[in-house]
PDB file of C-alpha atoms in Angstrom:
ATOM      1  CA  MET A   1      74.450 130.773 102.189  1.00  0.00           C
ATOM      2  CA  ALA A   2      73.528 127.656 104.441  1.00  0.00           C
ATOM      3  CA  ARG A   3      74.918 124.584 103.252  1.00  0.00           C
ATOM      4  CA  LEU A   4      72.488 121.912 101.927  1.00  0.00           C
ATOM      5  CA  PRO A   5      72.175 118.694 103.860  1.00  0.00           C
ATOM      6  CA  ARG A   6      74.084 115.839 102.179  1.00  0.00           C
ATOM      7  CA  PHE A   7      71.898 113.152 100.255  1.00  0.00           C
ATOM      8  CA  ASP A   8      71.218 110.470 102.874  1.00  0.00           C
ATOM      9  CA  LEU A   9      68.238 107.521 102.249  1.00  0.00           C
ATOM     10  CA  PRO A  10      67.889 104.440 104.112  1.00  0.00           C
ATOM     11  CA  ASN A  11      69.567 101.231 102.751  1.00  0.00           C
ATOM     12  CA  ILE A  12      71.633 103.071  99.993  1.00  0.00           C
ATOM     13  CA  PRO A  13      75.266 102.766 100.246  1.00  0.00           C
ATOM     14  CA  GLN A  14      77.507 105.605 100.636  1.00  0.00           C
ATOM     15  CA  HIS A  15      80.980 106.433  99.692  1.00  0.00           C
ATOM     16  CA  ILE A  16      82.759 108.582 102.001  1.00  0.00           C
ATOM     17  CA  VAL A  17      86.199 110.219 102.397  1.00  0.00           C
ATOM     18  CA  GLN A  18      87.455 112.200 105.462  1.00  0.00           C
ATOM     19  CA  ARG A  19      90.982 114.124 104.960  1.00  0.00           C
ATOM     20  CA  GLY A  20      93.461 115.134 107.301  1.00  0.00           C
ATOM     21  CA  ASN A  21      93.824 119.027 107.762  1.00  0.00           C
ATOM     22  CA  ASN A  22      95.902 120.556 105.306  1.00  0.00           C
ATOM     23  CA  ARG A  23      96.370 116.897 103.808  1.00  0.00           C
ATOM     24  CA  LEU A  24      98.664 116.286 106.766  1.00  0.00           C
ATOM     25  CA  PRO A  25      98.840 112.781 108.304  1.00  0.00           C
ATOM     26  CA  CYS A  26      95.937 111.431 110.533  1.00  0.00           C
ATOM     27  CA  PHE A  27      97.917 108.431 111.425  1.00  0.00           C
ATOM     28  CA  LEU A  28     101.237 108.307 112.568  1.00  0.00           C
ATOM     29  CA  ASP A  29     102.020 104.724 113.042  1.00  0.00           C
ATOM     30  CA  ASP A  30     100.096 101.186 113.331  1.00  0.00           C
ATOM     31  CA  ALA A  31      99.079 101.788 116.893  1.00  0.00           C
ATOM     32  CA  ASP A  32      96.903 105.261 115.474  1.00  0.00           C
ATOM     33  CA  ARG A  33      95.604 102.912 112.729  1.00  0.00           C
ATOM     34  CA  HIS A  34      94.143 100.103 115.079  1.00  0.00           C
ATOM     35  CA  ARG A  35      92.935 102.304 117.577  1.00  0.00           C
ATOM     36  CA  TYR A  36      91.054 103.892 114.615  1.00  0.00           C
ATOM     37  CA  LEU A  37      89.662 100.387 113.298  1.00  0.00           C
ATOM     38  CA  GLN A  38      88.642  99.827 116.945  1.00  0.00           C
ATOM     39  CA  LEU A  39      86.620 102.858 117.148  1.00  0.00           C
ATOM     40  CA  LEU A  40      84.881 102.336 113.592  1.00  0.00           C
ATOM     41  CA  ARG A  41      84.063  98.731 115.198  1.00  0.00           C
ATOM     42  CA  GLU A  42      82.160 100.305 118.202  1.00  0.00           C
ATOM     43  CA  ALA A  43      80.605 102.971 115.831  1.00  0.00           C
ATOM     44  CA  LEU A  44      79.405 100.510 113.425  1.00  0.00           C
ATOM     45  CA  LEU A  45      77.706  98.705 116.354  1.00  0.00           C
ATOM     46  CA  HIS A  46      76.278 101.753 117.867  1.00  0.00           C
ATOM     47  CA  THR A  47      74.689 103.203 114.580  1.00  0.00           C
ATOM     48  CA  LYS A  48      73.735  99.806 112.894  1.00  0.00           C
ATOM     49  CA  CYS A  49      75.712 100.677 109.635  1.00  0.00           C
ATOM     50  CA  ALA A  50      77.135  98.210 107.624  1.00  0.00           C
ATOM     51  CA  LEU A  51      80.579  98.562 106.482  1.00  0.00           C
ATOM     52  CA  HIS A  52      81.365  97.223 102.846  1.00  0.00           C
ATOM     53  CA  ALA A  53      84.951  98.276 102.217  1.00  0.00           C
ATOM     54  CA  TYR A  54      87.835 100.900 103.860  1.00  0.00           C
ATOM     55  CA  VAL A  55      91.132 101.927 103.336  1.00  0.00           C
ATOM     56  CA  LEU A  56      93.161 103.755 105.752  1.00  0.00           C
ATOM     57  CA  MET A  57      95.546 105.912 103.618  1.00  0.00           C
ATOM     58  CA  ASP A  58      98.163 108.293 105.739  1.00  0.00           C
ATOM     59  CA  ASN A  59      96.027 111.457 105.232  1.00  0.00           C
ATOM     60  CA  HIS A  60      92.530 110.315 104.598  1.00  0.00           C
ATOM     61  CA  VAL A  61      90.048 107.603 104.814  1.00  0.00           C
ATOM     62  CA  HIS A  62      87.525 105.864 102.377  1.00  0.00           C
ATOM     63  CA  LEU A  63      84.306 104.013 103.867  1.00  0.00           C
ATOM     64  CA  LEU A  64      81.761 102.404 101.828  1.00  0.00           C
ATOM     65  CA  LEU A  65      78.862 101.526 104.020  1.00  0.00           C
ATOM     66  CA  THR A  66      75.182 101.437 103.971  1.00  0.00           C
ATOM     67  CA  PRO A  67      72.965 102.913 106.728  1.00  0.00           C
ATOM     68  CA  PRO A  68      69.891 101.690 108.324  1.00  0.00           C
ATOM     69  CA  ALA A  69      68.275 104.934 108.390  1.00  0.00           C
ATOM     70  CA  ILE A  70      68.630 108.741 107.617  1.00  0.00           C
ATOM     71  CA  GLY A  71      71.311 110.098 109.892  1.00  0.00           C
ATOM     72  CA  ALA A  72      73.033 106.683 110.781  1.00  0.00           C
ATOM     73  CA  VAL A  73      75.878 107.783 108.865  1.00  0.00           C
ATOM     74  CA  ALA A  74      76.403 111.301 110.369  1.00  0.00           C
ATOM     75  CA  GLN A  75      76.201 109.868 113.545  1.00  0.00           C
ATOM     76  CA  LEU A  76      78.944 107.187 112.959  1.00  0.00           C
ATOM     77  CA  MET A  77      81.198 109.754 111.400  1.00  0.00           C
ATOM     78  CA  GLN A  78      80.574 112.141 114.370  1.00  0.00           C
ATOM     79  CA  LYS A  79      80.914 109.632 117.076  1.00  0.00           C
ATOM     80  CA  LEU A  80      84.157 107.933 115.330  1.00  0.00           C
ATOM     81  CA  GLY A  81      85.840 111.294 114.461  1.00  0.00           C
ATOM     82  CA  ARG A  82      85.593 113.192 117.759  1.00  0.00           C
ATOM     83  CA  GLN A  83      86.586 109.970 119.789  1.00  0.00           C
ATOM     84  CA  TYR A  84      89.882 109.200 117.287  1.00  0.00           C
ATOM     85  CA  VAL A  85      90.559 113.096 117.487  1.00  0.00           C
ATOM     86  CA  GLY A  86      90.721 113.053 121.140  1.00  0.00           C
ATOM     87  CA  GLN A  87      92.671 109.881 121.514  1.00  0.00           C
ATOM     88  CA  PHE A  88      95.164 111.147 118.798  1.00  0.00           C
ATOM     89  CA  ASN A  89      95.677 114.386 120.402  1.00  0.00           C
ATOM     90  CA  ALA A  90      96.380 112.794 123.936  1.00  0.00           C
ATOM     91  CA  ARG A  91      98.740 110.164 122.421  1.00  0.00           C
ATOM     92  CA  HIS A  92     100.616 112.555 120.565  1.00  0.00           C
ATOM     93  CA  LEU A  93     100.641 115.392 122.900  1.00  0.00           C
ATOM     94  CA  ARG A  94      99.055 117.841 120.367  1.00  0.00           C
ATOM     95  CA  THR A  95      95.572 119.963 120.390  1.00  0.00           C
ATOM     96  CA  GLY A  96      93.285 121.425 117.866  1.00  0.00           C
ATOM     97  CA  THR A  97      91.278 120.002 114.869  1.00  0.00           C
ATOM     98  CA  LEU A  98      92.827 116.872 112.657  1.00  0.00           C
ATOM     99  CA  TRP A  99      90.324 116.594 109.951  1.00  0.00           C
ATOM    100  CA  GLU A 100      89.858 118.907 107.044  1.00  0.00           C
ATOM    101  CA  GLY A 101      86.423 120.233 107.710  1.00  0.00           C
ATOM    102  CA  ARG A 102      83.388 118.146 107.126  1.00  0.00           C
ATOM    103  CA  TYR A 103      83.576 114.470 105.634  1.00  0.00           C
ATOM    104  CA  LYS A 104      82.340 114.235 102.123  1.00  0.00           C
ATOM    105  CA  ALA A 105      79.828 111.572 100.878  1.00  0.00           C
ATOM    106  CA  CYS A 106      77.809 110.438  97.938  1.00  0.00           C
ATOM    107  CA  LEU A 107      75.108 107.860  97.359  1.00  0.00           C
ATOM    108  CA  VAL A 108      76.084 104.763  95.068  1.00  0.00           C
ATOM    109  CA  ASP A 109      73.929 102.886  93.002  1.00  0.00           C
ATOM    110  CA  SER A 110      74.129  99.437  93.726  1.00  0.00           C
ATOM    111  CA  GLU A 111      73.130  97.865  90.411  1.00  0.00           C
ATOM    112  CA  THR A 112      75.604  99.345  88.605  1.00  0.00           C
ATOM    113  CA  HIS A 113      78.571 101.363  90.413  1.00  0.00           C
ATOM    114  CA  LEU A 114      78.907  99.677  94.023  1.00  0.00           C
ATOM    115  CA  LEU A 115      81.429  97.140  93.013  1.00  0.00           C
ATOM    116  CA  ARG A 116      83.408  99.915  91.077  1.00  0.00           C
ATOM    117  CA  CYS A 117      83.544 101.704  94.525  1.00  0.00           C
ATOM    118  CA  TYR A 118      84.770  98.556  95.937  1.00  0.00           C
ATOM    119  CA  ARG A 119      87.477  98.483  93.557  1.00  0.00           C
ATOM    120  CA  TYR A 120      88.432 102.254  93.629  1.00  0.00           C
ATOM    121  CA  ILE A 121      88.643 102.254  97.543  1.00  0.00           C
ATOM    122  CA  ASP A 122      90.741  98.847  97.594  1.00  0.00           C
ATOM    123  CA  LEU A 123      93.154 100.300  94.505  1.00  0.00           C
ATOM    124  CA  ASN A 124      93.873 103.432  96.699  1.00  0.00           C
ATOM    125  CA  PRO A 125      97.039 102.334  97.901  1.00  0.00           C
ATOM    126  CA  VAL A 126      98.353 101.027  94.586  1.00  0.00           C
ATOM    127  CA  ARG A 127      97.489 104.538  92.809  1.00  0.00           C
ATOM    128  CA  ALA A 128      99.430 106.262  95.719  1.00  0.00           C
ATOM    129  CA  ARG A 129     102.270 103.909  94.924  1.00  0.00           C
ATOM    130  CA  MET A 130     102.285 102.482  98.523  1.00  0.00           C
ATOM    131  CA  THR A 131     102.378  99.079  97.035  1.00  0.00           C
ATOM    132  CA  ASP A 132     102.308  97.008  93.922  1.00  0.00           C
ATOM    133  CA  ASP A 133      99.799  94.553  95.476  1.00  0.00           C
ATOM    134  CA  PRO A 134      96.364  95.704  96.774  1.00  0.00           C
ATOM    135  CA  ILE A 135      96.018  92.312  98.616  1.00  0.00           C
ATOM    136  CA  ARG A 136      99.075  92.662 100.609  1.00  0.00           C
ATOM    137  CA  PHE A 137      98.364  96.273 101.763  1.00  0.00           C
ATOM    138  CA  PRO A 138      96.949  95.469 105.641  1.00  0.00           C
ATOM    139  CA  TRP A 139      94.949  98.862 106.138  1.00  0.00           C
ATOM    140  CA  SER A 140      92.421  97.980 103.768  1.00  0.00           C
ATOM    141  CA  SER A 141      89.467  95.399 102.979  1.00  0.00           C
ATOM    142  CA  ALA A 142      91.247  93.963  99.706  1.00  0.00           C
ATOM    143  CA  ALA A 143      92.791  90.858 101.299  1.00  0.00           C
ATOM    144  CA  ALA A 144      89.307  90.065 102.988  1.00  0.00           C
ATOM    145  CA  HIS A 145      87.544  90.899  99.318  1.00  0.00           C
ATOM    146  CA  GLY A 146      90.232  88.805  97.769  1.00  0.00           C
ATOM    147  CA  GLY A 147      89.365  85.858 100.070  1.00  0.00           C
ATOM    148  CA  HIS A 148      92.655  85.812 101.694  1.00  0.00           C
ATOM    149  CA  ARG A 149      91.318  86.623 105.368  1.00  0.00           C
ATOM    150  CA  THR A 150      88.369  87.400 107.222  1.00  0.00           C
ATOM    151  CA  ASP A 151      87.419  90.930 108.529  1.00  0.00           C
ATOM    152  CA  SER A 152      84.781  90.994 111.206  1.00  0.00           C
ATOM    153  CA  LEU A 153      84.168  94.880 110.620  1.00  0.00           C
ATOM    154  CA  LEU A 154      83.095  93.984 107.170  1.00  0.00           C
ATOM    155  CA  THR A 155      79.230  93.119 105.790  1.00  0.00           C
ATOM    156  CA  PRO A 156      79.380  91.815 102.302  1.00  0.00           C
ATOM    157  CA  HIS A 157      76.959  93.592 100.174  1.00  0.00           C
ATOM    158  CA  PRO A 158      74.687  91.717  97.973  1.00  0.00           C
ATOM    159  CA  ALA A 159      76.447  92.748  94.768  1.00  0.00           C
ATOM    160  CA  TYR A 160      79.704  91.464  96.142  1.00  0.00           C
ATOM    161  CA  ASP A 161      78.106  88.136  97.350  1.00  0.00           C
ATOM    162  CA  ALA A 162      76.697  87.652  93.679  1.00  0.00           C
ATOM    163  CA  LEU A 163      80.281  87.276  92.397  1.00  0.00           C
ATOM    164  CA  GLY A 164      80.144  83.574  93.424  1.00  0.00           C
ATOM    165  CA  ARG A 165      78.698  81.006  95.241  1.00  0.00           C
ATOM    166  CA  THR A 166      81.711  80.445  97.952  1.00  0.00           C
ATOM    167  CA  THR A 167      84.260  82.690  99.350  1.00  0.00           C
ATOM    168  CA  ALA A 168      87.045  81.216  97.346  1.00  0.00           C
ATOM    169  CA  GLU A 169      85.139  82.043  94.013  1.00  0.00           C
ATOM    170  CA  ARG A 170      83.979  85.359  95.029  1.00  0.00           C
ATOM    171  CA  GLY A 171      87.720  86.071  96.107  1.00  0.00           C
ATOM    172  CA  SER A 172      88.875  84.753  92.723  1.00  0.00           C
ATOM    173  CA  VAL A 173      86.653  86.873  90.781  1.00  0.00           C
ATOM    174  CA  TYR A 174      87.055  90.140  92.804  1.00  0.00           C
ATOM    175  CA  GLU A 175      90.981  90.022  92.192  1.00  0.00           C
ATOM    176  CA  ALA A 176      90.538  89.648  88.726  1.00  0.00           C
ATOM    177  CA  LEU A 177      88.534  92.902  88.784  1.00  0.00           C
ATOM    178  CA  LEU A 178      91.306  94.426  90.830  1.00  0.00           C
ATOM    179  CA  ARG A 179      93.595  93.567  88.185  1.00  0.00           C
ATOM    180  CA  GLU A 180      91.608  95.189  85.360  1.00  0.00           C
ATOM    181  CA  THR A 181      92.989  98.621  84.079  1.00  0.00           C
ATOM    182  CA  VAL A 182      90.707 100.966  85.687  1.00  0.00           C
ATOM    183  CA  ALA A 183      89.197 103.819  83.132  1.00  0.00           C
ATOM    184  CA  ASP A 184      90.097 107.453  83.229  1.00  0.00           C
ATOM    185  CA  ASP A 185      86.180 108.183  83.118  1.00  0.00           C
ATOM    186  CA  GLU A 186      85.627 105.818  85.814  1.00  0.00           C
ATOM    187  CA  LEU A 187      87.677 107.559  88.432  1.00  0.00           C
ATOM    188  CA  LEU A 188      86.814 110.887  87.126  1.00  0.00           C
ATOM    189  CA  ALA A 189      83.103 110.180  87.710  1.00  0.00           C
ATOM    190  CA  ILE A 190      83.780 108.609  91.310  1.00  0.00           C
ATOM    191  CA  ARG A 191      85.811 111.615  92.030  1.00  0.00           C
ATOM    192  CA  THR A 192      83.482 114.137  90.914  1.00  0.00           C
ATOM    193  CA  HIS A 193      80.813 112.640  92.282  1.00  0.00           C
ATOM    194  CA  LEU A 194      82.234 112.448  95.826  1.00  0.00           C
ATOM    195  CA  GLN A 195      83.689 115.872  95.764  1.00  0.00           C
ATOM    196  CA  GLN A 196      80.626 117.738  94.994  1.00  0.00           C
ATOM    197  CA  GLN A 197      78.444 115.057  97.236  1.00  0.00           C
ATOM    198  CA  ARG A 198      76.243 114.089  94.392  1.00  0.00           C
ATOM    199  CA  VAL A 199      74.335 110.590  93.404  1.00  0.00           C
ATOM    200  CA  LEU A 200      76.894 108.243  91.675  1.00  0.00           C
ATOM    201  CA  GLY A 201      74.537 105.805  89.321  1.00  0.00           C
ATOM    202  CA  ARG A 202      71.994 105.452  86.445  1.00  0.00           C
ATOM    203  CA  ASP A 203      69.829 107.969  85.589  1.00  0.00           C
ATOM    204  CA  THR A 204      66.973 106.100  87.027  1.00  0.00           C
ATOM    205  CA  PHE A 205      68.655 105.836  90.267  1.00  0.00           C
ATOM    206  CA  ARG A 206      69.346 109.674  90.397  1.00  0.00           C
ATOM    207  CA  ALA A 207      65.595 110.375  89.394  1.00  0.00           C
ATOM    208  CA  MET A 208      64.617 108.161  92.383  1.00  0.00           C
ATOM    209  CA  VAL A 209      66.958 110.138  94.696  1.00  0.00           C
ATOM    210  CA  GLU A 210      65.391 113.400  93.153  1.00  0.00           C
ATOM    211  CA  ALA A 211      61.798 112.127  93.958  1.00  0.00           C
ATOM    212  CA  LYS A 212      62.475 111.154  97.312  1.00  0.00           C
ATOM    213  CA  THR A 213      64.640 114.314  98.314  1.00  0.00           C
ATOM    214  CA  GLN A 214      63.188 116.994  96.129  1.00  0.00           C
ATOM    215  CA  ARG A 215      66.544 118.067  95.189  1.00  0.00           C
ATOM    216  CA  PHE A 216      68.927 118.084  92.015  1.00  0.00           C
ATOM    217  CA  ALA A 217      71.155 115.056  92.340  1.00  0.00           C
ATOM    218  CA  GLY A 218      73.297 115.360  89.292  1.00  0.00           C
ATOM    219  CA  THR A 219      76.710 116.904  89.127  1.00  0.00           C
ATOM    220  CA  ARG A 220      77.336 120.324  87.835  1.00  0.00           C
ATOM    221  CA  PRO A 221      80.161 121.642  85.444  1.00  0.00           C
ATOM    222  CA  ALA A 222      83.436 122.971  87.419  1.00  0.00           C
ATOM    223  CA  HIS A 223      83.561 126.736  87.195  1.00  0.00           C
ATOM    224  CA  ARG A 224      86.716 127.998  85.409  1.00  0.00           C
ATOM    225  CA  PRO A 225      88.160 131.667  86.250  1.00  0.00           C
ATOM    226  CA  PRO A 226      87.602 134.197  83.553  1.00  0.00           C
ATOM    227  CA  ARG A 227      90.529 134.404  81.278  1.00  0.00           C
ATOM    228  CA  ARG A 228      92.513 137.381  81.827  1.00  0.00           C
ATOM    229  CA  LYS A 229      92.555 139.820  78.747  1.00  0.00           C
TER     230      LYS A 229
END
């Protein structure tokens, strides 16, 4: 059966994850991470996508971005992935694939869920026990969102800008969000919608996407194997 295309609409944010093959590392050192971010910068300029949040983990990457047109995200990920793999393989004297199949993506409702995805992405290193303080993790957007540094990769979404009138005010409010306990059902919702590549948001948002795409946009219950008798 042919795979359905991902949900993809212009000017609607997408949460993206791309994992290393067999959950193996896709970054072996900081030079790899610097190169990935440089290639990401070039891909953003080429496709005109706006990046709102990111994190580079050892074996996967999260991106939150808004495309200007249908197909722009796919173009960005193809360009970025192909160039990075070629340079990674040449540098580390290896061959073959680096990524685990296709990247996964879901549309995100700006009104209710976008800042939750900001926080989910920036807190990834804390959940993975790589740091106790997301602001101090150097390979994510957390420090920029907290107002501690500038990051030319990032384009703040209006939902983030609405947190305050100044950079300091927005950073203070966002850091408070990072310190809040993230509910288990919120984590589950983000992970499920991303895994199934569905539409994360209000019923009205999902209905709008379904009307534009003529496709069911909600999640489906996980299939459980039959019990052995």
